[in-house]
Coordinates of N, CA, C and O in Angstrom, one line a residue:
X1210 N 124.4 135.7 94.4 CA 123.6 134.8 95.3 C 124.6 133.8 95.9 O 125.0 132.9 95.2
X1211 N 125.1 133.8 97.5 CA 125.5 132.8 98.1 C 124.8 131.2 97.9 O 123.8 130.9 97.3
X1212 N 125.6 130.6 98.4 CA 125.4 128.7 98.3 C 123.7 128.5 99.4 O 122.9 127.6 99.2
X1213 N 123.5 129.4 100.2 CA 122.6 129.1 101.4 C 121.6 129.9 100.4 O 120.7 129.1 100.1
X1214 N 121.5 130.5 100.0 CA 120.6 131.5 99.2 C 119.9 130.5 97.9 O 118.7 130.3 97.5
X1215 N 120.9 130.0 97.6 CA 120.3 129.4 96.4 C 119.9 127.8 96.6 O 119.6 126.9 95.9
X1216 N 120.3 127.8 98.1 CA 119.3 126.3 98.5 C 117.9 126.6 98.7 O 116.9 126.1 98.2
X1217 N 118.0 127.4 99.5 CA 116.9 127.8 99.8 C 115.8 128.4 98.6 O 114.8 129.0 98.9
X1218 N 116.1 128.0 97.2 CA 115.2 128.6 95.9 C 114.7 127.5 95.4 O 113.6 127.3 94.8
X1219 N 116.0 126.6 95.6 CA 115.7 125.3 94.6 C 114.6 124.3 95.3 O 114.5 124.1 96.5
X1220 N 113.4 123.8 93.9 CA 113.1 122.8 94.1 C 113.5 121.8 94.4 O 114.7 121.6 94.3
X1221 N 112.5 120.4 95.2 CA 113.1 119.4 96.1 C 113.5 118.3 94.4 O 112.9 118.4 93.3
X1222 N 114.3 117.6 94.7 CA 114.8 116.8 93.8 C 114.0 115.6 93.8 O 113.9 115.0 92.7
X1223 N 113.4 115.1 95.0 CA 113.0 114.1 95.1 C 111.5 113.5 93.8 O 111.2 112.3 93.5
X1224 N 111.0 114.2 93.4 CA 109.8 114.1 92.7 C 110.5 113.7 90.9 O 110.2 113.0 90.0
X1225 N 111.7 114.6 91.3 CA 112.2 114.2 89.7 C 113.0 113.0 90.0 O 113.2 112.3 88.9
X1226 N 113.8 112.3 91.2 CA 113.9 111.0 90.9 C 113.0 110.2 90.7 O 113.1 109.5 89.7
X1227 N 112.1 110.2 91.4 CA 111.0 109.3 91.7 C 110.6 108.8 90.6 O 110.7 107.6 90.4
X1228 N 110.1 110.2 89.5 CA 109.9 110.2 88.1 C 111.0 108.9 87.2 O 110.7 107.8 86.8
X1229 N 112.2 109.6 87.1 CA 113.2 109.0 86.5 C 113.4 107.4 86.8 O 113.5 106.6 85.9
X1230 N 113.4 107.2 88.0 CA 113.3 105.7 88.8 C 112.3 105.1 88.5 O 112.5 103.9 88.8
X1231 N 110.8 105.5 87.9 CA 109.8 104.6 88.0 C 109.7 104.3 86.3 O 109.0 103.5 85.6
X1232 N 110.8 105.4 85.9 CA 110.6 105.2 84.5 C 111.5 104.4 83.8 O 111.2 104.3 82.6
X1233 N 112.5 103.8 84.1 CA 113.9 102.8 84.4 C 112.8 101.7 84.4 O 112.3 100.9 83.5
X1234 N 112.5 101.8 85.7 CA 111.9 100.2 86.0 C 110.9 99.9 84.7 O 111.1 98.9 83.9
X1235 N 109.9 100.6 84.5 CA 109.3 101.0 83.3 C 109.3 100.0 81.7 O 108.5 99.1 81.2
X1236 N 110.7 100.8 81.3 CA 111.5 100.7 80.3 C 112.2 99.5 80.3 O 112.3 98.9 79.2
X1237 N 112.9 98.8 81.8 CA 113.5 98.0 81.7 C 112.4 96.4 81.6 O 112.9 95.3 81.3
X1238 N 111.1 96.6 82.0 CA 109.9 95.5 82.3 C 109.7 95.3 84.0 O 108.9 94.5 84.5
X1239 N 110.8 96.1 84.8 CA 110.3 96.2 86.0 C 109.2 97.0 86.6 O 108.7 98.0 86.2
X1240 N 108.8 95.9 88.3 CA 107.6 96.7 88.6 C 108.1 97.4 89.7 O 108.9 96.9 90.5
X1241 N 107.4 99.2 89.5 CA 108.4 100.2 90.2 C 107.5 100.0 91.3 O 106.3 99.8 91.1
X1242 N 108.0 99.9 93.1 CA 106.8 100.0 94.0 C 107.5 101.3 95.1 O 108.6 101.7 95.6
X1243 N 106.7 101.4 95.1 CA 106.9 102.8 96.1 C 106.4 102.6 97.8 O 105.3 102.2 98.2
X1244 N 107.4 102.8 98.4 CA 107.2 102.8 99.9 C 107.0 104.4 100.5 O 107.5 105.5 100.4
X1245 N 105.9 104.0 101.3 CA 104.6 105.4 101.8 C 105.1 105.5 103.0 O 105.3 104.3 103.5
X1246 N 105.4 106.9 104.1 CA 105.2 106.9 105.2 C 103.5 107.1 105.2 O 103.2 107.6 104.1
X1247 N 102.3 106.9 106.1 CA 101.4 107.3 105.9 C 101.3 108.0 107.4 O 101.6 107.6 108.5
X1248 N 100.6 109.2 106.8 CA 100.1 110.1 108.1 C 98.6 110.4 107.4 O 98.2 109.7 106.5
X1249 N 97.7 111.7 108.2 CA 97.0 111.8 107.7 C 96.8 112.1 106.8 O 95.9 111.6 106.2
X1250 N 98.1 113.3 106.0 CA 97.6 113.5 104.2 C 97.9 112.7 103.2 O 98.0 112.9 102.0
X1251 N 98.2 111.7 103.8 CA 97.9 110.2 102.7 C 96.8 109.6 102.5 O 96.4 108.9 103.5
X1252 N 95.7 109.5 101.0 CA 95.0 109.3 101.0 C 95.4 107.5 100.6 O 95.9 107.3 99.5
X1253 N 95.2 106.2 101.4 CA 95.4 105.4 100.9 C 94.5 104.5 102.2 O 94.6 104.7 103.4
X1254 N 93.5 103.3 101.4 CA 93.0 102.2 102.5 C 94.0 102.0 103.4 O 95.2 101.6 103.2
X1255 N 93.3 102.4 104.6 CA 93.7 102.1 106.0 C 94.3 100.8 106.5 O 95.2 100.5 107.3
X1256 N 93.4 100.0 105.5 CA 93.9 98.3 106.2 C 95.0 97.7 105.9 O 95.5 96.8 106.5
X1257 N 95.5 98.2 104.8 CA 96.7 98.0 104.4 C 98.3 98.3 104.6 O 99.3 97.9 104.1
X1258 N 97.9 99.5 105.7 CA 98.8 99.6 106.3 C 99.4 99.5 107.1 O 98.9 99.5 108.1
X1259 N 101.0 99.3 107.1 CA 101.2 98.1 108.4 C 102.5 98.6 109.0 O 103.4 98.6 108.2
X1260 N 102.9 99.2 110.4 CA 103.8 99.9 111.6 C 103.9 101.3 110.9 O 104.9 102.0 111.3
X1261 N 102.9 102.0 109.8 CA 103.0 103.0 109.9 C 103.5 103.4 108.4 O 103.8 104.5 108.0
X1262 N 103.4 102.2 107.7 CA 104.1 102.4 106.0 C 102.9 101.8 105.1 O 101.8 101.6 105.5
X1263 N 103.4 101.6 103.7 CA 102.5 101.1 102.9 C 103.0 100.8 101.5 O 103.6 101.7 100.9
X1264 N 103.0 99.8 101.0 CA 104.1 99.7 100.0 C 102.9 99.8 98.6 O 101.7 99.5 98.8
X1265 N 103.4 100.1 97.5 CA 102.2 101.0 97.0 C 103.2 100.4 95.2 O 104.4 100.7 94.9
X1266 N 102.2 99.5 94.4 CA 103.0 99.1 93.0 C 102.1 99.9 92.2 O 100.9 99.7 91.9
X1267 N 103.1 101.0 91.8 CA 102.5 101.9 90.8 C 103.2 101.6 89.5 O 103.7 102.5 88.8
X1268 N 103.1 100.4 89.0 CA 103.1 100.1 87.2 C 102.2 100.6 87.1 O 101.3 100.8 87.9
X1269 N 102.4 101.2 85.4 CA 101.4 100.9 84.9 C 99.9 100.1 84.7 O 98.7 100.6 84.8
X1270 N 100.3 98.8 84.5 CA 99.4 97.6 84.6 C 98.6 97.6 86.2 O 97.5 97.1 86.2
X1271 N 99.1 98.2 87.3 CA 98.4 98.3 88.1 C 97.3 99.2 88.9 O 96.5 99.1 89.8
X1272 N 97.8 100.3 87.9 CA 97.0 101.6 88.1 C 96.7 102.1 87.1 O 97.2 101.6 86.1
X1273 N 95.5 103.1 87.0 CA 95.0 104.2 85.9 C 95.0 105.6 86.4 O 94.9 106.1 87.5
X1274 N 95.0 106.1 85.6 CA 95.2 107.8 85.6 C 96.7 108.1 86.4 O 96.6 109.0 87.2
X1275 N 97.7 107.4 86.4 CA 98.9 107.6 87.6 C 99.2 109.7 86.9 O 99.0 110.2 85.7
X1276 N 99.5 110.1 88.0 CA 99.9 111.5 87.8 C 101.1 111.6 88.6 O 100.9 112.2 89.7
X1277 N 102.4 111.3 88.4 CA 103.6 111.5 89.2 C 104.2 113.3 89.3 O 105.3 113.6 88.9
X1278 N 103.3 114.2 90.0 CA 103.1 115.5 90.0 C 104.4 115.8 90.9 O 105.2 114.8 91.1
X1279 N 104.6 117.0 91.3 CA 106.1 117.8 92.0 C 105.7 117.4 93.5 O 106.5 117.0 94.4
X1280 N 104.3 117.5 93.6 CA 104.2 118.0 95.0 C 103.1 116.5 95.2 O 102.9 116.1 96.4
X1281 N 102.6 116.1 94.5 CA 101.5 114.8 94.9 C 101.8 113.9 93.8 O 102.1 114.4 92.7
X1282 N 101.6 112.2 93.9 CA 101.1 111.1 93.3 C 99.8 111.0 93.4 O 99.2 111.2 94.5
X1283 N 99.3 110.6 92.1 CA 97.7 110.2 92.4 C 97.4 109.5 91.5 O 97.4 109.7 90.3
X1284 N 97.1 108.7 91.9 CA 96.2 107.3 90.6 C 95.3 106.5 91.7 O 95.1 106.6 93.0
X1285 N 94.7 105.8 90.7 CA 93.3 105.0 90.8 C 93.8 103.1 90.9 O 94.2 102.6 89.9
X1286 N 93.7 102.6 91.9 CA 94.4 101.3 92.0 C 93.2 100.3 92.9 O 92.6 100.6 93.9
X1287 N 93.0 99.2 92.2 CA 92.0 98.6 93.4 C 93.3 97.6 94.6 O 94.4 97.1 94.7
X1288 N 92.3 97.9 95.0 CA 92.8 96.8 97.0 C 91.7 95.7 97.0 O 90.5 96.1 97.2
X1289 N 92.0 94.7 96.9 CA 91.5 93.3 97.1 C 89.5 93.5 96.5 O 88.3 93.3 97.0
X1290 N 90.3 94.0 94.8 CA 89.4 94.0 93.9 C 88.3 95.3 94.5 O 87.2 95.3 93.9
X1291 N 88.4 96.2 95.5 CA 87.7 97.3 95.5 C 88.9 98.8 94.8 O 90.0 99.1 95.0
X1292 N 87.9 99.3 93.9 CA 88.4 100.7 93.2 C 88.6 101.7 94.7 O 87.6 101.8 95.5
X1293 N 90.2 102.4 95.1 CA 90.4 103.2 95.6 C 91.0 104.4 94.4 O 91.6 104.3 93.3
X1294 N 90.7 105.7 95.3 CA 91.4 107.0 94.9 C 92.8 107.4 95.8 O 92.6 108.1 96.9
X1295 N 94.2 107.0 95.3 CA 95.2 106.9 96.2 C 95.6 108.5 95.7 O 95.4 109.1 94.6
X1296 N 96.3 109.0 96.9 CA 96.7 110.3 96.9 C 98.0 110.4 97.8 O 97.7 110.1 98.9
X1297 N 99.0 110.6 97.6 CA 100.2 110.2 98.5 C 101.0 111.6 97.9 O 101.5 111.7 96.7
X1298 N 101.1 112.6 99.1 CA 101.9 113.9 99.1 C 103.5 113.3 99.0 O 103.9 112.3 99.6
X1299 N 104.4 114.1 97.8 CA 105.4 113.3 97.3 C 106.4 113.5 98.4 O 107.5 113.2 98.2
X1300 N 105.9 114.1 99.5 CA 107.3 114.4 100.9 C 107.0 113.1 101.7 O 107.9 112.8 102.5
X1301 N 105.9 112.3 101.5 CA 105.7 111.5 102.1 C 106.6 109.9 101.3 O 106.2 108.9 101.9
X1302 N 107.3 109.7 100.3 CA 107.7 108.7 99.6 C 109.3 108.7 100.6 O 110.0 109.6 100.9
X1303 N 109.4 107.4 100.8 CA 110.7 107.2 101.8 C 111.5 106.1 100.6 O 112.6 105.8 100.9
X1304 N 111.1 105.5 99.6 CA 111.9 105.0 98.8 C 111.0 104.1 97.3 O 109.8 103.7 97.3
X1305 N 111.5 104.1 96.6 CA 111.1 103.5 95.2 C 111.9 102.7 94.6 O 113.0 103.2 94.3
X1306 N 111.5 101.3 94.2 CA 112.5 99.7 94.3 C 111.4 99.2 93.1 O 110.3 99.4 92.9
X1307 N 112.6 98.7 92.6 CA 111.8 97.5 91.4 C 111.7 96.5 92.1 O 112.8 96.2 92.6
X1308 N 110.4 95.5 92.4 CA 110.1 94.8 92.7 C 110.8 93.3 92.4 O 110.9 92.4 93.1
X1309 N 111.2 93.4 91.1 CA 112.1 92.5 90.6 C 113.4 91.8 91.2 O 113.6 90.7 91.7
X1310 N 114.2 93.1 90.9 CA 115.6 93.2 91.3 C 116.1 94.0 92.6 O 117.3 93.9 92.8
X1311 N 115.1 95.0 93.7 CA 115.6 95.7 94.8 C 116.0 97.1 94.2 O 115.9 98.1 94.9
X1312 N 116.4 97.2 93.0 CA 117.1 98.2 93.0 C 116.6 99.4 93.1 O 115.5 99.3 92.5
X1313 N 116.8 100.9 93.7 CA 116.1 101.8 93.8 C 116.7 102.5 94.4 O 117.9 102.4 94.4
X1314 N 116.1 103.4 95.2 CA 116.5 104.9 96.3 C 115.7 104.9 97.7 O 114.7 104.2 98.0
X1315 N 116.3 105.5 98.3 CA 115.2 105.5 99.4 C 115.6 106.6 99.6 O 116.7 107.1 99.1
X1316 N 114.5 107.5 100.5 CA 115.1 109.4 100.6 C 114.8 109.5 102.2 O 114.3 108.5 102.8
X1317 N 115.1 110.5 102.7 CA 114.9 110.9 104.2 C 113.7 111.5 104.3 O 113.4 112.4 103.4
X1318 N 112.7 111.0 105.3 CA 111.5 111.4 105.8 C 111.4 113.2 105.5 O 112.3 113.6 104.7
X1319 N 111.0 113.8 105.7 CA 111.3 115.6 105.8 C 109.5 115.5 106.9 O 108.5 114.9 106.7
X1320 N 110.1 116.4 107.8 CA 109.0 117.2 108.3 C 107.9 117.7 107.4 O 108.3 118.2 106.3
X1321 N 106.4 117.8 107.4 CA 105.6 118.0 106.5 C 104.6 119.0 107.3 O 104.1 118.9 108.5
X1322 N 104.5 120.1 106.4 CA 103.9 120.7 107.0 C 101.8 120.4 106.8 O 101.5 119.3 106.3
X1323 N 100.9 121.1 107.2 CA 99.6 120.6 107.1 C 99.3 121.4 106.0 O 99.1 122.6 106.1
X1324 N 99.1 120.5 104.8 CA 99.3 120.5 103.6 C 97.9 119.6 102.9 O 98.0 118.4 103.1
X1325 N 96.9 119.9 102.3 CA 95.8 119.4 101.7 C 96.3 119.2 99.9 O 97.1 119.9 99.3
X1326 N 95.7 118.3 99.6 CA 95.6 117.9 98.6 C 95.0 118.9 97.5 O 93.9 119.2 97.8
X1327 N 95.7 119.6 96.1 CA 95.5 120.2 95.6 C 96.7 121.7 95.6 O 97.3 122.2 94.6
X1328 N 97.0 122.2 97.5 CA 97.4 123.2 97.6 C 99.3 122.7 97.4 O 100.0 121.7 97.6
X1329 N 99.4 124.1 96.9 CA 101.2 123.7 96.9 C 101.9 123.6 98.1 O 101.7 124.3 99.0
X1330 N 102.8 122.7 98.0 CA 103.6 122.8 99.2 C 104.9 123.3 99.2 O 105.6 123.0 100.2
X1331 N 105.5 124.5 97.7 CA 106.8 124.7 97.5 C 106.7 125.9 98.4 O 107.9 126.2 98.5
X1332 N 106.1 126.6 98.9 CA 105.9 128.1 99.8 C 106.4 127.0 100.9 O 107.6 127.1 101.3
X1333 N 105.8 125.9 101.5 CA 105.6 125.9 102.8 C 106.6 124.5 102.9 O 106.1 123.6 103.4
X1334 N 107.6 124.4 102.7 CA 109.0 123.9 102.5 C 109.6 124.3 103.6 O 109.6 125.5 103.7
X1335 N 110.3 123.4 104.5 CA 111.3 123.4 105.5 C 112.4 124.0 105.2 O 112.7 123.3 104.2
X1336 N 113.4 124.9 105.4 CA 114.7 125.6 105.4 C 115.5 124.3 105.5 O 115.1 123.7 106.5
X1337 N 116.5 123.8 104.7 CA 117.6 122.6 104.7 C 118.8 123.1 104.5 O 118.7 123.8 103.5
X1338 N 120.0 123.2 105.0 CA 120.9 123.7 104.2 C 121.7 122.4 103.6 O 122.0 121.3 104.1
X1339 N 122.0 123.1 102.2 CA 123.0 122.3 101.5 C 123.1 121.5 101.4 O 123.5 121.3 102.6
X1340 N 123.1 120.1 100.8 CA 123.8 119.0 100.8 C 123.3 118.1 102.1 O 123.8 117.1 102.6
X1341 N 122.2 118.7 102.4 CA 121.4 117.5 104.3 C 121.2 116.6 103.8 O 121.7 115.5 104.2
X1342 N 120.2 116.8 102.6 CA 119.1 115.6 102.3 C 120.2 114.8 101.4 O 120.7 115.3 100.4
X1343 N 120.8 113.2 102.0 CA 121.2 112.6 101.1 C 120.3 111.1 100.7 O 119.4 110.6 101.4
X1344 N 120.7 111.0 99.9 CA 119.9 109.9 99.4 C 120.7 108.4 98.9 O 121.8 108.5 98.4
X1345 N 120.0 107.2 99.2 CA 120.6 105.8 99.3 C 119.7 105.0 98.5 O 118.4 105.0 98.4
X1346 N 120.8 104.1 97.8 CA 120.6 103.0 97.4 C 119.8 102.2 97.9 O 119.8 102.5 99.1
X1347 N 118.9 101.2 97.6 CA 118.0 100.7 98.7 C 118.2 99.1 98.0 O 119.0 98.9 97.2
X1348 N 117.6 98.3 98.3 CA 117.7 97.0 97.9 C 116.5 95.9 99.1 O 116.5 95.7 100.3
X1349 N 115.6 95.4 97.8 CA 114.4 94.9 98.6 C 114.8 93.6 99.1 O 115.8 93.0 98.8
X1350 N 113.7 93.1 99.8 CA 114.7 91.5 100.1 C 113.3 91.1 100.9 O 112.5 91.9 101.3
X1351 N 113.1 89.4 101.1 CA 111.4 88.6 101.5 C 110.5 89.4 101.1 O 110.5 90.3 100.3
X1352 N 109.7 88.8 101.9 CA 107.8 89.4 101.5 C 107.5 89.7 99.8 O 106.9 90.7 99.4
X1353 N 108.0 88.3 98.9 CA 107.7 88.8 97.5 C 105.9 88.8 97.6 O 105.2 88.2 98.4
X1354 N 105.4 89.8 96.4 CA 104.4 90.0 95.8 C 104.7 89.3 94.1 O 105.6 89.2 93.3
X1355 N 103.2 89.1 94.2 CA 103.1 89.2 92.2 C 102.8 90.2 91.9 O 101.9 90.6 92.7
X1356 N 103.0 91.1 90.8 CA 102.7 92.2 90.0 C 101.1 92.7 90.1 O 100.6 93.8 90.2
X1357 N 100.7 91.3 90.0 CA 98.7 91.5 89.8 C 98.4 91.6 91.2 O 97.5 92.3 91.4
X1358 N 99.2 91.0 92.4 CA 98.4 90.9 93.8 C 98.6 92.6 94.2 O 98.2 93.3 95.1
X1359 N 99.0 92.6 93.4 CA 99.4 94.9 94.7 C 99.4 94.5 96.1 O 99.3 93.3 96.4
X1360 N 99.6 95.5 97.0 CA 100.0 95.4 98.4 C 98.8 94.8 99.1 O 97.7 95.2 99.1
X1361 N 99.3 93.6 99.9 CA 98.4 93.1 100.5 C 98.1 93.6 101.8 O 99.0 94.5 102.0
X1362 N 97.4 93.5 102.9 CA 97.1 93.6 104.3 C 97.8 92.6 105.1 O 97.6 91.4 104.9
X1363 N 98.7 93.2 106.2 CA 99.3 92.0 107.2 C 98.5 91.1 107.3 O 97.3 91.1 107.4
X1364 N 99.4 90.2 107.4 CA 99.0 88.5 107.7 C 99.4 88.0 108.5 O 99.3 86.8 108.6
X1365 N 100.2 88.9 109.6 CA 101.3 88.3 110.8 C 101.8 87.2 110.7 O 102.1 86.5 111.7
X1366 N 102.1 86.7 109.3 CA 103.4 85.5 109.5 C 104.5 85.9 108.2 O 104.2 86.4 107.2
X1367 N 105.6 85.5 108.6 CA 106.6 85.9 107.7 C 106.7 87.2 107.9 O 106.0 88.1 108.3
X1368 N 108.4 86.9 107.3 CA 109.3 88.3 107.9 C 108.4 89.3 107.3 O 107.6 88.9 106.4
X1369 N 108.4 90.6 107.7 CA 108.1 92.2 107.0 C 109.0 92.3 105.9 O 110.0 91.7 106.2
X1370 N 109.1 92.9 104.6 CA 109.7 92.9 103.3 C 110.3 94.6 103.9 O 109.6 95.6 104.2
X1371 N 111.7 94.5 104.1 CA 112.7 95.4 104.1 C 113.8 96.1 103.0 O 114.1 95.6 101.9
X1372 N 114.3 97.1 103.5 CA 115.2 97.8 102.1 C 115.9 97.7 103.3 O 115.4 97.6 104.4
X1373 N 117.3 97.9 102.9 CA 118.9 98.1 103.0 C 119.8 98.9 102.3 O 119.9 99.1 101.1
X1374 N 120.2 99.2 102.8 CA 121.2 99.9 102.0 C 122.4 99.5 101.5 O 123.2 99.0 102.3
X1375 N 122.6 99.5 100.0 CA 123.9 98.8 99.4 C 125.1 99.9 99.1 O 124.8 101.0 98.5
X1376 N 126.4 99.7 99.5 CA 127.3 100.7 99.2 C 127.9 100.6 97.9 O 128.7 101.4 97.5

C-alpha cells in the first residue's frame, strides 16, 4: 500500500485529540472549552452565537451526558439557566483551550459534507493528501468567563476572546 493509499484509509485524528486535550484539562483542574464553527448541522442556541462561532465549556461540572464520539459531541448544557440538547459534528470543532491557561490546539476548518446527526461521516470524508491538515497551538487571551457562567450571548462591548498561535 503506497503513502496516498493509506491516507486515504486512516481515520481523522482530530476527535482523538479533542478527547486527549479535554482530558489534560480534566486531570490537571482545567476548564476544557471548545470553539464551534456553527453551520446548519450544529445543534446549539442560536443566540449565542456570534460572527459565525460559538465557544462551548464542556467540563464536566458544566454538562451531563457529554459523549466525545468520532464523528459527533453531544451533551446536555443549560444557556442562561434554560436545559439545551447541544450536538456539534466533530468536523465542525476549529480548536479546544483551557479556559485557565490558553493552552490547546486549534485544527483547520475541513469542508463538510450534508451530514445528519446519527449518520456516519467516515464514507463521506473529503480526499486530503498527506500531511495537509496541520494543526496549532492556540493560546486564549480577554473575554474571560467563570466556569459556572458558560458561553454568554454578545454584549457588543469589549474585545471578542481570540486564540493565537504560539510557536
Amino acid at each position: 500500500m503506497n503513502d496516498d493509499a493509506a491516507a486515504l484509509t486512516l481515520p481523522s485524528t482530530r476527535p482523538y485529540l479533542i478527547r486527549a486535550l479535554h482530558e489534560w484539562c480534566t486531570d490537571n483542574g482545567f476548564t476544557p472549552y471548545l470553539v464551534v464553527r456553527v453551520n446548519e448541522s450544529v445543534r446549539v442556541p442560536r443566540e449565542y452565537v456570534n460572527n459565525g462561532e460559538i465557544v462551548l465549556n464542556v467540563s464536566h461540572d458544566a454538562t451531563s451526558a457529554l459523549q466525545l464520539g468520532n464523528d459527533f459531541i453531544e451533551f446536555k448544557a443549560r444557556f442562561g439557566g434554560k436545559p439545551h440538547e447541544i450536538i456539534v459534528p466533530v468536523r465542525r470543532v476549529i480548536a479546544i483551550y483551557s479556559r485557565e491557561n490558553g493552552q490547546g490546539m486549534a485544527f483547520p476548518l475541513e469542508d463538510e459534507p450534508e451530514v445528519q446527526p446519527g449518520a456516519s461521516l467516515a464514507a463521506a470524508e473529503p480526499v486530503r493528501p498527506a500531511g495537509a491538515a496541520t494543526l496549532q497551538p492556540v493560546e486564549a487571551s480577554g473575554g474571560e468567563q467563570t466556569p459556572e457562567d458558560g458561553p454568554r450571548p454578545p454584549s457588543g462591548g469589549g474585545p471578542r476572546p481570540s486564540l493565537k498561535r504560539v510557536k
